Short mmCIF file of C-alpha atoms in Angstrom, two decimals:
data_model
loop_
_atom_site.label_atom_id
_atom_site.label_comp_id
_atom_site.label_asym_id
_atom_site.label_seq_id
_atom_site.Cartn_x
_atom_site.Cartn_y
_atom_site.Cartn_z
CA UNK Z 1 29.35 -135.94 -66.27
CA UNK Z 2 29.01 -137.01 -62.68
CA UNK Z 3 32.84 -136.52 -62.27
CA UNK Z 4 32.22 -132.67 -62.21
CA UNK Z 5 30.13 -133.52 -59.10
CA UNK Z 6 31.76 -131.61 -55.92
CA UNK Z 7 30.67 -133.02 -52.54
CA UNK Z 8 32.39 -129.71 -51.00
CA UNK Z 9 30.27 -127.27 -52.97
CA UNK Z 10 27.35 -129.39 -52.22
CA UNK Z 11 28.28 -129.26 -48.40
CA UNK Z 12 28.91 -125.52 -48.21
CA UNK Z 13 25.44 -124.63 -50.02
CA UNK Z 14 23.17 -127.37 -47.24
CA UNK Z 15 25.11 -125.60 -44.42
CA UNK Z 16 23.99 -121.93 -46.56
CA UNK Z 17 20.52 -122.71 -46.73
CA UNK Z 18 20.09 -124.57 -43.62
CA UNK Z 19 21.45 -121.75 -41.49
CA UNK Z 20 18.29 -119.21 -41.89
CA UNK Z 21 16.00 -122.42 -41.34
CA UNK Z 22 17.50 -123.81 -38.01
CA UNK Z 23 17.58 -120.08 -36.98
CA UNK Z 24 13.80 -119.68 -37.36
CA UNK Z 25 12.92 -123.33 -35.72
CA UNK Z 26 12.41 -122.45 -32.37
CA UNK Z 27 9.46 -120.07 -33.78
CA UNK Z 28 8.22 -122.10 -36.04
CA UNK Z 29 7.25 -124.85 -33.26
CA UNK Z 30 6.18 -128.34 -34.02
CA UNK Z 31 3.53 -130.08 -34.94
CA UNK Z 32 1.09 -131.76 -32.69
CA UNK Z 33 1.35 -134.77 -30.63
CA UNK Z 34 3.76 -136.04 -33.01
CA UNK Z 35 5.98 -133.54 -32.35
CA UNK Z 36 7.42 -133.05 -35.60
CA UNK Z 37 9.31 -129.83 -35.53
CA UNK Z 38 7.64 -127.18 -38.43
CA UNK Z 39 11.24 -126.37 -39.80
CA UNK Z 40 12.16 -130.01 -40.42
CA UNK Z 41 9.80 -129.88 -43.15
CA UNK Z 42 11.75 -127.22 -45.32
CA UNK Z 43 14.93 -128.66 -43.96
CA UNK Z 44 14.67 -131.94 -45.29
CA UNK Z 45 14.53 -130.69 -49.00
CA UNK Z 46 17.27 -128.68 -48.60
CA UNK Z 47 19.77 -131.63 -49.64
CA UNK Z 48 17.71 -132.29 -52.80
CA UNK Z 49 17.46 -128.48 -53.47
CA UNK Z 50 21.23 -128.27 -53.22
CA UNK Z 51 21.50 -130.99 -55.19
CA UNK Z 52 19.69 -129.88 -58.16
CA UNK Z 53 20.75 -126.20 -58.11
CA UNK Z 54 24.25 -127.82 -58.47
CA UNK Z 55 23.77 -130.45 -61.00
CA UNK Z 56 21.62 -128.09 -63.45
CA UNK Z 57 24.73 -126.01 -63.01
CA UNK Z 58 27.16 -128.43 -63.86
CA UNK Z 59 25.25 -131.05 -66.20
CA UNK Z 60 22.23 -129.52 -67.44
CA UNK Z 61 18.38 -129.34 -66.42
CA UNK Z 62 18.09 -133.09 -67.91
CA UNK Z 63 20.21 -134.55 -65.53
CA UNK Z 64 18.91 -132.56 -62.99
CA UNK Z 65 15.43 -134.29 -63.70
CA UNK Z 66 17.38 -137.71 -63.84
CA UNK Z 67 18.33 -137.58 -60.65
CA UNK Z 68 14.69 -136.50 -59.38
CA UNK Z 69 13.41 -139.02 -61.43
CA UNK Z 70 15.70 -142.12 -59.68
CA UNK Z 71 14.52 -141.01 -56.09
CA UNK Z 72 10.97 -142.09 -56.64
CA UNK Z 73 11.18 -145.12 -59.33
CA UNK Z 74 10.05 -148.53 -57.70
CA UNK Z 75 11.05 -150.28 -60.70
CA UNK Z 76 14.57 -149.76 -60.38
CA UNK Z 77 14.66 -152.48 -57.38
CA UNK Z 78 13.83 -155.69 -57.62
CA UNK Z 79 14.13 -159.09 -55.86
CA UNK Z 80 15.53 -159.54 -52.67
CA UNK Z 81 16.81 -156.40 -51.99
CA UNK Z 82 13.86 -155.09 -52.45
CA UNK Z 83 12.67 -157.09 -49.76
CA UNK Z 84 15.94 -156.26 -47.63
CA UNK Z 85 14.77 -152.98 -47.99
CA UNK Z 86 11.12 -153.32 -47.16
CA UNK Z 87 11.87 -155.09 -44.50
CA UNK Z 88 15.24 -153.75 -42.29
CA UNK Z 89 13.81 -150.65 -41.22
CA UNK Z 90 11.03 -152.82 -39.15
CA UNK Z 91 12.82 -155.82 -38.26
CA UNK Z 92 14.84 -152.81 -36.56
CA UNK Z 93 12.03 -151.43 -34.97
CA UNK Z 94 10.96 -155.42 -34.17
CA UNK Z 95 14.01 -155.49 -32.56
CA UNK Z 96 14.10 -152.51 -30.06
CA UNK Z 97 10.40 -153.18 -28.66
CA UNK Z 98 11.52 -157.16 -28.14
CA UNK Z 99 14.39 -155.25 -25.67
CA UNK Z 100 12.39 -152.58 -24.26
CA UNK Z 101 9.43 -155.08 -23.60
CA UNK Z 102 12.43 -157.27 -22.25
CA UNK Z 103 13.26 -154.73 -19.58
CA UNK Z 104 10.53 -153.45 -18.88
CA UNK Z 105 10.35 -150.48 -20.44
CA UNK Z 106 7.96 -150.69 -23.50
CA UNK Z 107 6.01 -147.79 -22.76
CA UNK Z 108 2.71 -147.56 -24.44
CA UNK Z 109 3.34 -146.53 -28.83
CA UNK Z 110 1.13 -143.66 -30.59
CA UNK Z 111 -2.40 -145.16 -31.43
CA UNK Z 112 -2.20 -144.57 -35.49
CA UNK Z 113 -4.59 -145.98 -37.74
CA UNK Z 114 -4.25 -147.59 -41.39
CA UNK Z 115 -5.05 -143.98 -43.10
CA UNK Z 116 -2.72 -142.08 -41.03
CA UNK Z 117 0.21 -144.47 -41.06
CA UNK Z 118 -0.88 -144.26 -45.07
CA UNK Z 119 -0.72 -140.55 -44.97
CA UNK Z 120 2.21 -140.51 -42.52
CA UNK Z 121 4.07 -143.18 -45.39
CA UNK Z 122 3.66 -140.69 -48.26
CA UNK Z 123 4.81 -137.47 -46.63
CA UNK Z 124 8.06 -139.38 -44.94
CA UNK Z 125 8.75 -140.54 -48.57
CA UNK Z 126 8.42 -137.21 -49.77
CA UNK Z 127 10.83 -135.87 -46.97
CA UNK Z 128 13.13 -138.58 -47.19
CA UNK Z 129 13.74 -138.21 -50.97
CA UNK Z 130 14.02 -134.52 -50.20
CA UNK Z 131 17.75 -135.71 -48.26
CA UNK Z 132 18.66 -138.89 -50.12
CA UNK Z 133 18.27 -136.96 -53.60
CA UNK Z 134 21.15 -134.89 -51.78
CA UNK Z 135 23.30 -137.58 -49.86
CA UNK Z 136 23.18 -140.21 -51.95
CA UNK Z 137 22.05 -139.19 -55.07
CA UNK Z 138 24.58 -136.37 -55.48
CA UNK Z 139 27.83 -136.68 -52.95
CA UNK Z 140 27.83 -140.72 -51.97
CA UNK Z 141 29.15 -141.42 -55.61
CA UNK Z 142 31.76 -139.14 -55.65
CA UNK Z 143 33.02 -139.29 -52.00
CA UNK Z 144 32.66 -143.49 -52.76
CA UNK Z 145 35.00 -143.26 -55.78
CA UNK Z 146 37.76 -141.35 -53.16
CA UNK Z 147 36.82 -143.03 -50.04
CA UNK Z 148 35.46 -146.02 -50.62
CA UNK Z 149 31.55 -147.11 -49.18
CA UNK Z 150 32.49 -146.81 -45.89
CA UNK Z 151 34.28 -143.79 -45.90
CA UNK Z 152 31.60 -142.20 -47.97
CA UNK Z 153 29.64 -143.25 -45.32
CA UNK Z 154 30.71 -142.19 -42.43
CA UNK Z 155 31.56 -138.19 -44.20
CA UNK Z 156 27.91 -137.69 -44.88
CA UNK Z 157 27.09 -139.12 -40.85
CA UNK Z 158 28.68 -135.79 -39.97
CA UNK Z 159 26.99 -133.50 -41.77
CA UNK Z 160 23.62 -135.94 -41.29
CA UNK Z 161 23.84 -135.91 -37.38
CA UNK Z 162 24.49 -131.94 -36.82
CA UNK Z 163 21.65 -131.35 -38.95
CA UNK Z 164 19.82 -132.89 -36.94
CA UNK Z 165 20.62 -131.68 -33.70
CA UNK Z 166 18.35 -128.39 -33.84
CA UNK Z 167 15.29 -130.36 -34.25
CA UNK Z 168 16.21 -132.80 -32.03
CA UNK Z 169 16.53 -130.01 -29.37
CA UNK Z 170 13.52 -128.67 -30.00
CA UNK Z 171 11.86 -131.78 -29.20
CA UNK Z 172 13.17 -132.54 -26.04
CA UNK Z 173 16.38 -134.55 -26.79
CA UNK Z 174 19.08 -134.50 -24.31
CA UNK Z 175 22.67 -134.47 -24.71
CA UNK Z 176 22.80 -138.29 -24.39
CA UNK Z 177 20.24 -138.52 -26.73
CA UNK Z 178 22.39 -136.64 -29.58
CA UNK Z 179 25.31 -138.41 -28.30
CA UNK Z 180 23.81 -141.86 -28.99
CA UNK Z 181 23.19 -140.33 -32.57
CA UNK Z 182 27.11 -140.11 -33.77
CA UNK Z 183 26.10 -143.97 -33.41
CA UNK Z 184 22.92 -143.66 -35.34
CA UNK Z 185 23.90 -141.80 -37.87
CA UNK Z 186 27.24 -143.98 -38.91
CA UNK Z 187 25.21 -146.93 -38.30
CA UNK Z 188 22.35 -145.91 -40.98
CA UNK Z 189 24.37 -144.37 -42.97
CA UNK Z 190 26.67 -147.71 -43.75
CA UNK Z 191 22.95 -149.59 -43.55
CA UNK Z 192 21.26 -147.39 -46.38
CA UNK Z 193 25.06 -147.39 -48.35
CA UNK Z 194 24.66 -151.21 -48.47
CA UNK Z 195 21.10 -151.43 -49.33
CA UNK Z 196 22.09 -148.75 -52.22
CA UNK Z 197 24.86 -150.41 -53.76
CA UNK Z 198 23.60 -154.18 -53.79
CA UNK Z 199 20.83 -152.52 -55.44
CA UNK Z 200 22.70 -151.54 -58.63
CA UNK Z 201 22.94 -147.87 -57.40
CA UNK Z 202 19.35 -147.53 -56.22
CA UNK Z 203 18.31 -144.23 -54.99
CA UNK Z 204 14.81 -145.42 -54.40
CA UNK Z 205 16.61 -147.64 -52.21
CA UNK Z 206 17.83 -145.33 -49.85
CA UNK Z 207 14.75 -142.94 -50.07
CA UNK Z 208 12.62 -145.79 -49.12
CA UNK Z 209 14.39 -147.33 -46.43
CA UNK Z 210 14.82 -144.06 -44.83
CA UNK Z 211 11.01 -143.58 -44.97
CA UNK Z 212 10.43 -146.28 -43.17
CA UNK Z 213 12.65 -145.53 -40.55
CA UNK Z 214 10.94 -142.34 -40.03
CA UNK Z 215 7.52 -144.22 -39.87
CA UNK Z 216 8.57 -146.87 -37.75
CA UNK Z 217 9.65 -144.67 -35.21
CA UNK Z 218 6.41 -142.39 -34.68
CA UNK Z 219 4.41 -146.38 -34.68
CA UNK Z 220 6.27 -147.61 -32.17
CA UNK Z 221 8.64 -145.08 -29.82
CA UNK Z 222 6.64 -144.02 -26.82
CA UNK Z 223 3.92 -141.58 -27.28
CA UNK Z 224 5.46 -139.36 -23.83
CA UNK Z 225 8.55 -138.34 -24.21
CA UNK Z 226 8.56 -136.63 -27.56
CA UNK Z 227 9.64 -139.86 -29.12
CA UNK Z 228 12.98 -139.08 -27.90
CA UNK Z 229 12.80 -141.66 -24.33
CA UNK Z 230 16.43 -142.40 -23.98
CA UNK Z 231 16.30 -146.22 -23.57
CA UNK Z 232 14.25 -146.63 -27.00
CA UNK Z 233 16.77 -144.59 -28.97
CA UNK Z 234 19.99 -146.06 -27.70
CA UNK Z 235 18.67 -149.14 -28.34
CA UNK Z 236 17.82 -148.41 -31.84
CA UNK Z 237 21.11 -147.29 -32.05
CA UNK Z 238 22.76 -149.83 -30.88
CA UNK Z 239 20.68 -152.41 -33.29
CA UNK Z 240 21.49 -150.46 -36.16
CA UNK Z 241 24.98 -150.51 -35.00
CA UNK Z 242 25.11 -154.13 -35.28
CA UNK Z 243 23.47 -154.49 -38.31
CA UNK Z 244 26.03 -152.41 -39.83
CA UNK Z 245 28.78 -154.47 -38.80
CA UNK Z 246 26.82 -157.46 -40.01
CA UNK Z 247 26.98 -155.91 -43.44
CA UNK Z 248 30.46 -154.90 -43.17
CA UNK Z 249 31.13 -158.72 -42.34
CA UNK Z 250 29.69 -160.01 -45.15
CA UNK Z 251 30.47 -157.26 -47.66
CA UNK Z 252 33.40 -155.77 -49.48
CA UNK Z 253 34.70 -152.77 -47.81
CA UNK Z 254 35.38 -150.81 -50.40
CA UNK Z 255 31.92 -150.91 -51.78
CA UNK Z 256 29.87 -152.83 -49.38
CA UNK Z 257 28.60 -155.25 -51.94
CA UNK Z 258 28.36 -158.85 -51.53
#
C-alpha cells in the first residue's frame, strides 16, 4: 500500500497549506520570552495533516491511524538505540556549551524549572510528531526506496530549512543564521534518518529525537538574542555536521544502517 505513497503530492499540499500560515506570522507574533513564533504552532502539524489527508486518500482511514499511531509508541524502540536516541540530542547540546564556554562566549541559558522543561517536553513532542508524521512517516520511505537514506535525506532538508526560514525571521535570525541552517538541516536530517532506520523503521524515533532538540535548545541557547546568537547556532551546526559524517562512516550509505 505504501507504494501508492507520492512524496510530490505530499510536497505540493505542505507548500498549499503553509502558504496562508507564513503569510499571517508576522501578525500572529510570538510567544513570550521564549520567543516561539504563534504560527509555528499550526505550522508544525501541517506535515502530519498532509500526511494523513493523503494516506486516508490513498490507503484508507486505518492506515491513516497507523501511521498516527507509530509517531507516539515508546514500545516500538528498544535497547541501545533507544538510548542513542535519548541521548544525541543532549550530548549535542553538551557539546556546543563545552565550545562556547571554551571561547568565551557561554552567555547566561533561560532559567527553566523541572515543571516547565516537563511542560515544555510534552508540547515539543506534540509539535515534533506534528512534522515527523509528515517527513518521515510518509515521504522518507518512498524517496529512500529511489534515493537511498542519504538522498532521502538531504530532499526533505530542502523543504525542512525554507520552512523554517519565516519563523526564523521573525525571531531575529540573520542571513548567516539561515545560512548556517542548509548545514543544520542536512546534518539532522541524515542524524534522525540513522536513528530511524537502526531502529527497525521507528517513527517514535525521529519524533523523539527531534523533541529533544527543540528542548535542548530553549535550556541551554542564550536567553538574549532570541535564541538565535550566531556563535551558538553555527556551532550546533557544525556538531551535528560531524555527527552526521560519523554515522555515514560507520553506516551503509544506502540505508544508513550499521
Amino acid at each position: 500500500m505504501q507504494a501508492r505513497r507520492s512524496p510530490l503530492a505530499f510536497f505540493l499540499l505542505v507548500l498549499a497549506l503553509a502558504i496562508p500560515l507564513w503569510l499571517a506570522g508576522p501578525r500572529l507574533g510570538v510567544i513570550g520570552e521564549l520567543r516561539i513564533p504563534a504560527s509555528d504552532l499550526a505550522l508544525a502539524f501541517v506535515p502530519m495533516v498532509a500526511a494523513l489527508v493523503l494516506t486516508t486518500r490513498s490507503e484508507g482511514w486505518r492506515a491513516a491511524a497507523d501511521l498516527l499511531r507509530r509517531a507516539f509508541d515508546p514500545t516500538s524502540l528498544r535497547g541501545r538505540w533507544l538510548a542513542a536516541t535519548l541521548l544525541l540530542a543532549p550530548a549535542i547540546y553538551l557539546a556546543v556549551w563545552l565550545v562556547m564556554q571554551a571561547a568565551g562566549h557561554g552567555g547566561v541559558p533561560a532559567r527553566l524549572g523541572p515543571v516547565t522543561l516537563l511542560l515544555l517536553f510534552g508540547l515539543f513532542l506534540v509539535l515534533a510528531a506534528g512534522e515527523e508524521v509528515g517527513w518521515m512517516g510518509y515521504a522518507f520511505d518512498p524517496l529512500q526506496r529511489r534515493w537511498g537514506a542519504v538522498g532521502a535525506s538531504l530532499v526533505l532538508a530542502v523543504p525542512w530549512w525554507v520552512g523554517h526560514l519565516p519563523s526564523m525571521r521573525a525571531i531575529g535570525a540573520t542571513a548567516s543564521d539561515m545560512a548556517w541552517w542548509v548545514l543544520g538541516a542536512a546534518a539532522l536530517r541524515i542524524l534522525i534518518a540513522w536513528l530511524y532506520n537502526n531502529g527497525g523503521g521507528t517513527l517514535f524515533a525521529a519524533v523523539l529525537f527531534h523533541a529533544l532538540l527543540n528542548l535542548g535548545r530553549i535550556a541551554t541557547y542564550p536567553a538574549m538574542g532570541s535564541h538565535y546568537d550566531s556563535a551558538w547556532q553555527a556551532t550546533g551546526y557544525v556538531v551535528a555536521g560531524g555527527l552526521a559524517c560519523a554515522a555515514l562512516l560507520r553506516s551503509r550509505p544506502s540505508t544508513l544502517t550499521r
